[in-house]
Amino acid sequence: MTDPERVSRCGPDVQRVDVIDPTPLQGRRARGVGPIRTTFALDVVFTELRAPDHASVRARGQAPGSAVEMTNTLDLADGAAGRTSLRWASEVTVSGMIASVGARLMQGAADKLTQQVFACIKEQLEAPAAAST
């Protein structure tokens, strides 16, 4: 959940991740809504980290004519039958051209992206357990 290399593999269109030190990261990500595409340069920092069950992340980014700011919180808890429960919240503010042109499409695109990312993270977390059996 906190390994930038593993998590970045789950982000569609992530082009690069540079780990500055254990908490600040920089990355480039191509993203768009519908036919509008751009590349955001992002600065990402863990604002809270209580391993192994809690992380809060803030990301701010710029692209030509657009900007994004997001805060994400993830919490893990023991679930039924030896499973792990993941609770997450995200607040995203997009401004500029990409927001004004793609506003009607954003919620659907965000929902689809969120499902893809968490399906991939689940796969990444389960892979070591499956390999050891």
Coordinates of N, CA and C in Angstrom, one line a residue, residues 9-90:
R9 N 2.4 0.9 -10.5 CA 2.1 -0.1 -11.6 C 0.6 -0.2 -11.8
C10 N -0.2 0.2 -10.8 CA -1.6 0.1 -10.8 C -2.3 1.4 -11.4
G11 N -1.5 2.4 -11.5 CA -2.1 3.7 -12.1 C -2.1 3.7 -13.6
P12 N -3.2 3.6 -14.2 CA -3.2 3.6 -15.7 C -2.5 4.9 -16.2
D13 N -1.7 4.8 -17.2 CA -1.0 5.9 -17.8 C 0.1 6.6 -17.0
V14 N 0.5 5.9 -15.9 CA 1.7 6.5 -15.1 C 2.9 6.3 -16.0
Q15 N 3.6 7.4 -16.3 CA 4.8 7.4 -17.1 C 6.0 7.2 -16.3
R16 N 6.1 7.8 -15.1 CA 7.3 7.8 -14.4 C 7.0 8.2 -12.9
V17 N 7.8 7.5 -12.0 CA 7.7 7.9 -10.6 C 9.1 8.0 -10.1
D18 N 9.4 9.2 -9.5 CA 10.7 9.5 -8.9 C 10.5 9.6 -7.4
V19 N 11.2 8.7 -6.6 CA 11.1 8.7 -5.2 C 12.2 9.7 -4.7
I20 N 11.7 10.8 -4.1 CA 12.6 11.9 -3.6 C 13.3 11.4 -2.3
D21 N 12.5 11.0 -1.4 CA 12.9 10.3 -0.1 C 11.7 9.5 0.3
P22 N 11.7 8.9 1.5 CA 10.6 8.0 1.8 C 9.2 8.5 1.7
T23 N 9.0 9.9 1.8 CA 7.6 10.3 1.6 C 7.3 11.2 0.4
P24 N 8.1 12.2 0.0 CA 7.7 12.9 -1.2 C 8.0 12.1 -2.4
L25 N 7.1 12.2 -3.4 CA 7.4 11.5 -4.7 C 7.0 12.5 -5.8
Q26 N 7.6 12.3 -6.9 CA 7.2 13.1 -8.1 C 6.9 12.1 -9.2
G27 N 5.9 12.5 -10.0 CA 5.5 11.6 -11.1 C 5.0 12.3 -12.3
R28 N 4.9 11.6 -13.4 CA 4.2 12.1 -14.6 C 3.2 11.1 -14.9
R29 N 2.0 11.6 -15.3 CA 0.9 10.8 -15.6 C 0.1 11.4 -16.7
A30 N -0.1 10.6 -17.8 CA -1.0 11.1 -18.8 C -2.4 10.8 -18.4
R31 N -3.3 11.7 -18.5 CA -4.7 11.5 -18.1 C -5.6 12.4 -18.9
G32 N -6.8 12.0 -19.0 CA -7.7 12.8 -19.8 C -9.2 12.4 -19.5
V33 N -10.1 13.1 -20.0 CA -11.5 12.8 -19.9 C -12.0 12.8 -21.3
G34 N -12.5 11.7 -21.8 CA -13.0 11.6 -23.1 C -11.9 11.8 -24.1
P35 N -12.1 12.7 -25.1 CA -11.1 13.0 -26.1 C -10.0 14.0 -25.6
I36 N -10.2 14.6 -24.5 CA -9.2 15.5 -23.9 C -8.1 14.8 -23.2
R37 N -6.9 14.9 -23.6 CA -5.7 14.2 -23.0 C -4.7 15.2 -22.6
T38 N -4.0 15.0 -21.5 CA -2.9 15.8 -21.2 C -2.0 15.0 -20.2
T39 N -0.8 15.6 -19.9 CA 0.1 14.9 -19.0 C 0.3 15.8 -17.8
F40 N 0.0 15.3 -16.6 CA 0.2 16.0 -15.4 C 1.5 15.7 -14.7
A41 N 2.2 16.7 -14.3 CA 3.4 16.5 -13.4 C 2.9 16.6 -12.0
L42 N 3.1 15.6 -11.2 CA 2.5 15.5 -9.9 C 3.6 15.5 -8.8
D43 N 3.3 16.2 -7.7 CA 4.0 16.1 -6.5 C 3.1 15.4 -5.5
V44 N 3.6 14.3 -4.9 CA 2.9 13.4 -4.0 C 3.6 13.3 -2.7
V45 N 2.8 13.4 -1.6 CA 3.5 13.3 -0.3 C 2.5 12.5 0.6
F46 N 3.1 11.6 1.4 CA 2.3 10.9 2.5 C 2.1 11.9 3.6
T47 N 0.9 12.3 3.9 CA 0.7 13.3 5.0 C 0.5 12.6 6.3
E48 N 0.1 11.4 6.3 CA 0.0 10.5 7.5 C 0.3 9.1 7.0
L49 N 1.1 8.4 7.9 CA 1.5 7.0 7.6 C 1.6 6.3 8.9
R50 N 0.7 5.4 9.1 CA 0.7 4.5 10.3 C 0.7 3.1 9.8
A51 N 1.9 2.6 9.5 CA 2.0 1.2 9.0 C 1.5 0.2 10.1
P52 N 0.8 -0.8 9.7 CA 0.5 -1.2 8.3 C -0.9 -0.9 7.9
D53 N -1.6 0.0 8.7 CA -3.1 0.1 8.4 C -3.6 1.4 8.0
H54 N -2.8 2.4 7.9 CA -3.4 3.8 7.5 C -2.4 4.6 6.7
A55 N -2.9 5.2 5.7 CA -2.1 6.2 4.9 C -3.0 7.3 4.4
S56 N -2.5 8.5 4.4 CA -3.1 9.6 3.8 C -2.1 10.2 2.8
V57 N -2.6 10.5 1.6 CA -1.7 11.0 0.6 C -2.3 12.3 0.0
R58 N -1.4 13.3 -0.3 CA -1.8 14.5 -1.0 C -1.1 14.6 -2.3
A59 N -1.7 14.9 -3.4 CA -1.1 15.0 -4.7 C -1.5 16.4 -5.3
R60 N -0.6 17.1 -5.8 CA -0.9 18.3 -6.6 C -0.1 18.2 -7.9
G61 N -0.8 18.7 -8.9 CA -0.2 18.6 -10.2 C -0.6 19.7 -11.2
Q62 N 0.2 19.9 -12.2 CA -0.1 20.8 -13.2 C 0.1 20.2 -14.6
A63 N -0.7 20.7 -15.5 CA -0.6 20.3 -16.9 C -0.9 21.6 -17.7
P64 N -0.5 21.7 -18.9 CA -0.8 23.0 -19.7 C -2.3 23.3 -19.6
G65 N -2.6 24.4 -19.0 CA -4.0 24.9 -18.9 C -4.8 24.2 -17.9
S66 N -4.3 23.3 -17.1 CA -5.1 22.6 -16.1 C -4.3 22.3 -14.8
A67 N -5.0 22.0 -13.7 CA -4.4 21.7 -12.5 C -5.3 20.6 -11.8
V68 N -4.7 19.9 -10.9 CA -5.4 18.9 -10.1 C -4.8 18.9 -8.7
E69 N -5.7 18.7 -7.7 CA -5.3 18.6 -6.3 C -6.2 17.5 -5.7
M70 N -5.5 16.5 -5.0 CA -6.3 15.4 -4.5 C -5.7 15.0 -3.1
T71 N -6.6 14.5 -2.3 CA -6.3 14.0 -1.0 C -7.0 12.6 -0.9
N72 N -6.2 11.6 -0.6 CA -6.7 10.2 -0.5 C -6.3 9.7 0.9
T73 N -7.3 8.9 1.4 CA -7.1 8.3 2.7 C -7.4 6.8 2.6
L74 N -6.5 5.9 3.0 CA -6.8 4.5 3.0 C -6.6 3.9 4.4
D75 N -7.5 3.0 4.7 CA -7.4 2.3 6.0 C -7.7 0.8 5.8
L76 N -6.8 0.0 6.4 CA -7.0 -1.4 6.3 C -7.4 -1.9 7.7
A77 N -8.3 -2.9 7.7 CA -8.8 -3.5 9.0 C -9.0 -5.0 8.8
D78 N -8.9 -5.8 9.9 CA -9.2 -7.2 9.8 C -10.6 -7.4 9.5
G79 N -10.9 -8.3 8.5 CA -12.2 -8.6 8.1 C -12.6 -10.0 8.5
A80 N -13.8 -10.4 8.0 CA -14.3 -11.7 8.3 C -13.4 -12.8 7.6
A81 N -13.4 -14.0 8.2 CA -12.7 -15.1 7.5 C -11.3 -14.9 7.1
G82 N -10.5 -14.1 7.9 CA -9.1 -13.9 7.6 C -8.9 -12.9 6.4
R83 N -9.9 -12.2 6.0 CA -9.8 -11.3 4.9 C -9.4 -9.9 5.5
T84 N -9.0 -9.0 4.6 CA -8.7 -7.6 5.0 C -9.7 -6.7 4.3
S85 N -10.2 -5.8 5.1 CA -11.1 -4.8 4.6 C -10.4 -3.5 4.3
L86 N -10.6 -2.9 3.1 CA -10.0 -1.6 2.7 C -11.1 -0.6 2.6
R87 N -10.9 0.5 3.4 CA -11.8 1.7 3.3 C -11.0 2.8 2.8
W88 N -11.5 3.5 1.8 CA -10.8 4.6 1.3 C -11.8 5.8 1.0
A89 N -11.2 7.0 1.0 CA -11.9 8.2 0.6 C -11.0 9.1 -0.2
S90 N -11.5 9.8 -1.1 CA -10.7 10.6 -2.0 C -11.5 11.9 -2.3

